[in-house]
PDB file of C-alpha atoms in Angstrom:
ATOM      1  CA  MET A   1      91.118 136.417 142.242  1.00 79.00           C
ATOM      2  CA  LYS A   2      91.920 133.888 139.451  1.00 82.00           C
ATOM      3  CA  LYS A   3      89.896 136.170 137.140  1.00 82.00           C
ATOM      4  CA  VAL A   4      92.026 138.793 138.343  1.00 79.00           C
ATOM      5  CA  ILE A   5      95.305 137.432 137.998  1.00 84.00           C
ATOM      6  CA  LEU A   6      94.652 136.244 134.031  1.00 77.00           C
ATOM      7  CA  LEU A   7      92.766 139.547 133.272  1.00 76.00           C
ATOM      8  CA  ILE A   8      96.214 141.378 133.910  1.00 82.00           C
ATOM      9  CA  VAL A   9      98.189 138.788 132.385  1.00 80.00           C
ATOM     10  CA  LEU A  10      96.405 138.932 128.792  1.00 79.00           C
ATOM     11  CA  ILE A  11      95.916 142.813 129.774  1.00 79.00           C
ATOM     12  CA  ALA A  12     100.301 142.691 129.483  1.00 76.00           C
ATOM     13  CA  ALA A  13     100.651 139.977 126.690  1.00 75.00           C
ATOM     14  CA  ALA A  14      97.861 142.961 124.680  1.00 74.00           C
ATOM     15  CA  VAL A  15     100.060 145.772 125.293  1.00 72.00           C
ATOM     16  CA  TRP A  16     103.445 143.749 124.562  1.00 71.00           C
ATOM     17  CA  TYR A  17     102.452 142.337 121.613  1.00 70.00           C
ATOM     18  CA  PHE A  18      99.995 145.184 119.612  1.00 70.00           C
ATOM     19  CA  ASP A  19     102.794 148.191 120.912  1.00 68.00           C
ATOM     20  CA  ILE A  20     105.764 146.965 122.698  1.00 68.00           C
ATOM     21  CA  SER A  21     106.661 144.169 119.992  1.00 67.00           C
ATOM     22  CA  ARG A  22     106.554 146.576 117.296  1.00 75.00           C
ATOM     23  CA  ARG A  23     108.855 150.040 118.782  1.00 85.00           C
ATOM     24  CA  MET A  24     112.026 150.150 117.500  1.00 91.00           C
ATOM     25  CA  THR A  25     115.442 152.101 117.993  1.00 91.00           C
ATOM     26  CA  GLU A  26     117.997 153.561 115.468  1.00 94.00           C
ATOM     27  CA  ALA A  27     120.231 151.281 117.544  1.00 93.00           C
ATOM     28  CA  ALA A  28     117.867 148.165 117.223  1.00 93.00           C
ATOM     29  CA  VAL A  29     117.735 148.854 112.735  1.00 96.00           C
ATOM     30  CA  ARG A  30     121.300 149.214 113.212  1.00 96.00           C
ATOM     31  CA  GLU A  31     121.518 145.874 114.122  1.00 95.00           C
ATOM     32  CA  SER A  32     119.095 144.356 112.134  1.00 95.00           C
ATOM     33  CA  TYR A  33     121.445 145.626 109.153  1.00 95.00           C
ATOM     34  CA  GLN A  34     124.607 144.835 110.441  1.00 95.00           C
ATOM     35  CA  THR A  35     123.426 140.894 111.465  1.00 95.00           C
ATOM     36  CA  GLN A  36     122.109 141.561 107.436  1.00 94.00           C
ATOM     37  CA  VAL A  37     125.772 141.886 105.932  1.00 93.00           C
ATOM     38  CA  GLU A  38     126.943 139.007 108.846  1.00 95.00           C
ATOM     39  CA  ALA A  39     124.742 136.642 106.794  1.00 95.00           C
ATOM     40  CA  LEU A  40     126.152 137.709 103.445  1.00 93.00           C
ATOM     41  CA  GLN A  41     129.237 137.103 104.710  1.00 93.00           C
ATOM     42  CA  ARG A  42     128.375 133.204 105.400  1.00 94.00           C
ATOM     43  CA  PHE A  43     126.585 132.882 102.683  1.00 95.00           C
ATOM     44  CA  ASP A  44     123.095 132.853 104.285  1.00 96.00           C
ATOM     45  CA  ALA A  45     119.811 133.587 102.344  1.00 96.00           C
ATOM     46  CA  GLU A  46     118.052 131.662 104.893  1.00 96.00           C
ATOM     47  CA  PRO A  47     117.881 135.006 107.625  1.00 95.00           C
ATOM     48  CA  LEU A  48     117.625 137.882 105.348  1.00 96.00           C
ATOM     49  CA  CYS A  49     114.464 136.208 103.442  1.00 96.00           C
ATOM     50  CA  ASP A  50     113.326 136.003 106.971  1.00 95.00           C
ATOM     51  CA  SER A  51     113.329 139.913 106.812  1.00 95.00           C
ATOM     52  CA  LEU A  52     111.071 140.599 104.878  1.00 97.00           C
ATOM     53  CA  ASP A  53     107.752 141.177 105.142  1.00 96.00           C
ATOM     54  CA  LYS A  54     105.168 138.979 103.793  1.00 95.00           C
ATOM     55  CA  GLY A  55     103.794 142.135 101.401  1.00 95.00           C
ATOM     56  CA  TYR A  56     107.623 143.066 101.041  1.00 97.00           C
ATOM     57  CA  SER A  57     107.508 145.386  98.053  1.00 96.00           C
ATOM     58  CA  GLU A  58     110.896 146.527  96.102  1.00 96.00           C
ATOM     59  CA  SER A  59     111.199 148.725  92.789  1.00 94.00           C
ATOM     60  CA  VAL A  60     114.274 147.909  91.722  1.00 92.00           C
ATOM     61  CA  VAL A  61     116.347 150.219  89.081  1.00 91.00           C
ATOM     62  CA  MET A  62     119.738 148.748  87.352  1.00 87.00           C
ATOM     63  CA  ARG A  63     121.897 150.890  85.942  1.00 84.00           C
ATOM     64  CA  GLY A  64     125.318 150.299  84.048  1.00 72.00           C
ATOM     65  CA  ALA A  65     122.857 146.726  82.597  1.00 65.00           C
ATOM     66  CA  SER A  66     120.184 145.981  80.234  1.00 68.00           C
ATOM     67  CA  ALA A  67     118.013 145.219  82.609  1.00 71.00           C
ATOM     68  CA  PRO A  68     114.625 147.067  82.755  1.00 78.00           C
ATOM     69  CA  ALA A  69     113.505 148.337  86.530  1.00 82.00           C
ATOM     70  CA  LYS A  70     111.583 145.578  87.659  1.00 90.00           C
ATOM     71  CA  MET A  71     109.473 144.618  90.911  1.00 93.00           C
ATOM     72  CA  GLN A  72     110.571 142.417  93.753  1.00 94.00           C
ATOM     73  CA  ASP A  73     107.617 140.524  95.824  1.00 96.00           C
ATOM     74  CA  LYS A  74     109.738 138.728  98.841  1.00 96.00           C
ATOM     75  CA  ALA A  75     109.309 135.208  96.567  1.00 96.00           C
ATOM     76  CA  THR A  76     111.165 136.551  93.662  1.00 95.00           C
ATOM     77  CA  ALA A  77     114.220 138.672  95.785  1.00 95.00           C
ATOM     78  CA  CYS A  78     115.343 135.383  97.730  1.00 96.00           C
ATOM     79  CA  ALA A  79     114.835 133.512  94.368  1.00 96.00           C
ATOM     80  CA  GLU A  80     117.208 135.538  93.539  1.00 94.00           C
ATOM     81  CA  LEU A  81     118.752 136.360  96.597  1.00 94.00           C
ATOM     82  CA  THR A  82     119.790 132.248  97.124  1.00 97.00           C
ATOM     83  CA  ARG A  83     120.812 131.702  94.047  1.00 96.00           C
ATOM     84  CA  THR A  84     123.554 134.185  94.258  1.00 93.00           C
ATOM     85  CA  LEU A  85     124.478 133.598  97.201  1.00 95.00           C
ATOM     86  CA  ARG A  86     124.921 129.886  96.939  1.00 96.00           C
ATOM     87  CA  ARG A  87     127.428 130.740  93.165  1.00 94.00           C
ATOM     88  CA  PHE A  88     129.582 133.429  95.948  1.00 92.00           C
ATOM     89  CA  LYS A  89     129.882 130.715  98.010  1.00 95.00           C
ATOM     90  CA  THR A  90     130.673 127.884  95.040  1.00 94.00           C
ATOM     91  CA  LEU A  91     134.025 130.385  94.022  1.00 90.00           C
ATOM     92  CA  SER A  92     134.418 131.291  97.731  1.00 91.00           C
ATOM     93  CA  GLU A  93     135.024 127.331  97.671  1.00 93.00           C
ATOM     94  CA  ARG A  94     137.127 126.922  94.786  1.00 92.00           C
ATOM     95  CA  THR A  95     139.836 129.891  94.690  1.00 90.00           C
ATOM     96  CA  ALA A  96     139.865 128.339  98.602  1.00 88.00           C
ATOM     97  CA  GLY A  97     138.239 132.211  99.668  1.00 83.00           C
ATOM     98  CA  MET A  98     140.585 134.049  98.364  1.00 86.00           C
ATOM     99  CA  ILE A  99     137.656 135.219  95.779  1.00 86.00           C
ATOM    100  CA  GLU A 100     135.073 136.439  97.708  1.00 88.00           C
ATOM    101  CA  PRO A 101     132.960 139.676  97.950  1.00 90.00           C
ATOM    102  CA  ASP A 102     133.529 142.313 100.274  1.00 91.00           C
ATOM    103  CA  TYR A 103     130.789 144.210 101.431  1.00 91.00           C
ATOM    104  CA  ASP A 104     130.567 147.708 102.840  1.00 92.00           C
ATOM    105  CA  TYR A 105     127.139 149.658 103.708  1.00 94.00           C
ATOM    106  CA  GLU A 106     126.797 152.855 105.422  1.00 96.00           C
ATOM    107  CA  ILE A 107     123.243 154.082 106.975  1.00 97.00           C
ATOM    108  CA  GLN A 108     122.686 157.715 105.213  1.00 97.00           C
ATOM    109  CA  SER A 109     119.279 158.154 107.895  1.00 97.00           C
ATOM    110  CA  ILE A 110     117.145 156.788 110.032  1.00 97.00           C
ATOM    111  CA  THR A 111     113.454 157.614 110.554  1.00 97.00           C
ATOM    112  CA  LEU A 112     111.470 156.896 112.492  1.00 95.00           C
ATOM    113  CA  SER A 113     107.514 157.265 112.919  1.00 94.00           C
ATOM    114  CA  PRO A 114     106.012 159.377 115.945  1.00 94.00           C
ATOM    115  CA  ASP A 115     105.071 155.771 117.497  1.00 90.00           C
ATOM    116  CA  ARG A 116     108.923 154.048 116.668  1.00 90.00           C
ATOM    117  CA  LYS A 117     106.658 151.298 114.698  1.00 90.00           C
ATOM    118  CA  GLN A 118     107.837 152.460 111.370  1.00 95.00           C
ATOM    119  CA  ALA A 119     111.479 152.790 109.924  1.00 96.00           C
ATOM    120  CA  THR A 120     112.370 155.092 106.786  1.00 97.00           C
ATOM    121  CA  VAL A 121     116.634 153.456 106.116  1.00 98.00           C
ATOM    122  CA  GLU A 122     118.384 155.011 103.102  1.00 98.00           C
ATOM    123  CA  ILE A 123     120.431 153.016 102.509  1.00 97.00           C
ATOM    124  CA  SER A 124     124.512 152.600 100.514  1.00 97.00           C
ATOM    125  CA  SER A 125     125.706 149.350 100.276  1.00 96.00           C
ATOM    126  CA  THR A 126     129.033 148.673  98.043  1.00 95.00           C
ATOM    127  CA  MET A 127     130.119 144.988  97.114  1.00 92.00           C
ATOM    128  CA  ARG A 128     133.876 144.018  96.166  1.00 92.00           C
ATOM    129  CA  ILE A 129     135.884 141.190  95.227  1.00 87.00           C
ATOM    130  CA  GLY A 130     138.999 142.529  95.712  1.00 83.00           C
ATOM    131  CA  ASP A 131     140.006 145.942  94.367  1.00 85.00           C
ATOM    132  CA  MET A 132     137.094 145.709  91.841  1.00 89.00           C
ATOM    133  CA  THR A 133     133.563 147.154  92.728  1.00 90.00           C
ATOM    134  CA  LEU A 134     130.901 144.270  91.075  1.00 88.00           C
ATOM    135  CA  ALA A 135     128.429 147.135  92.178  1.00 91.00           C
ATOM    136  CA  ARG A 136     126.322 150.243  94.331  1.00 94.00           C
ATOM    137  CA  SER A 137     123.626 150.315  95.369  1.00 95.00           C
ATOM    138  CA  HIS A 138     121.327 153.090  97.136  1.00 97.00           C
ATOM    139  CA  SER A 139     118.134 152.445  98.654  1.00 97.00           C
ATOM    140  CA  VAL A 140     115.486 153.437 100.750  1.00 98.00           C
ATOM    141  CA  GLU A 141     113.822 151.636 102.580  1.00 97.00           C
ATOM    142  CA  HIS A 142     110.483 150.910 104.596  1.00 98.00           C
ATOM    143  CA  LEU A 143     110.650 149.062 107.943  1.00 97.00           C
ATOM    144  CA  ILE A 144     108.420 148.329 110.775  1.00 95.00           C
ATOM    145  CA  ARG A 145     108.482 145.173 113.861  1.00 90.00           C
ATOM    146  CA  ARG A 146     106.634 142.599 114.708  1.00 86.00           C
ATOM    147  CA  LEU A 147     107.034 140.318 117.621  1.00 79.00           C
ATOM    148  CA  GLY A 148     110.298 141.817 118.430  1.00 80.00           C
ATOM    149  CA  ARG A 149     111.874 141.471 115.056  1.00 90.00           C
ATOM    150  CA  ILE A 150     113.099 143.912 112.405  1.00 94.00           C
ATOM    151  CA  ARG A 151     111.443 143.408 108.704  1.00 96.00           C
ATOM    152  CA  ASN A 152     111.702 145.125 105.161  1.00 97.00           C
ATOM    153  CA  THR A 153     108.848 146.020 103.512  1.00 97.00           C
ATOM    154  CA  GLY A 154     109.891 146.772 100.622  1.00 96.00           C
ATOM    155  CA  GLY A 155     111.091 150.213  98.732  1.00 96.00           C
ATOM    156  CA  GLU A 156     112.728 151.719  96.224  1.00 96.00           C
ATOM    157  CA  SER A 157     116.343 150.450  95.092  1.00 95.00           C
ATOM    158  CA  THR A 158     118.926 151.661  92.014  1.00 94.00           C
ATOM    159  CA  VAL A 159     121.444 149.296  91.831  1.00 92.00           C
ATOM    160  CA  TRP A 160     125.036 150.407  89.260  1.00 92.00           C
ATOM    161  CA  THR A 161     126.500 146.623  88.291  1.00 86.00           C
ATOM    162  CA  TYR A 162     130.338 146.836  86.917  1.00 81.00           C
ATOM    163  CA  GLN A 163     131.180 144.482  83.877  1.00 72.00           C
ATOM    164  CA  GLY A 164     135.428 143.359  85.046  1.00 57.00           C
ATOM    165  CA  GLU A 165     138.104 144.763  81.852  1.00 50.00           C
TER     166      GLU A 165
END
């Protein structure tokens, strides 16, 4: 009897790990992006870095800057994100919160694979300080879900940067 119960528990755990914990819904994807924006607003890079899969790889094309297209892995993306959020936090603290970036995003499409274990998301975002737009981006991101958490495996982004007058 103990063996049968143990076998049932093992089968249930395997089904959860290999199937149920890897399925996504559009609502879960949208919630994941909202959580990321909230982390940006708190200047907290840690949850953003945690959402990147270990094999993360993204192609970034910068427009409006003299930088060439580049590939980013997880370590590079996290280092850049941490540095940027640290600078914005310092700016906000030194101005008593009067100068803080505002983030806006729009999900254009979410395409789930038939087994709902992968998603491709087309998203546009804008970063502003006051009425001044600092950057806009358009991305196609590829998502998976591991152990119940949605992870970004990479994609392609085009970023337009603007300089103030």
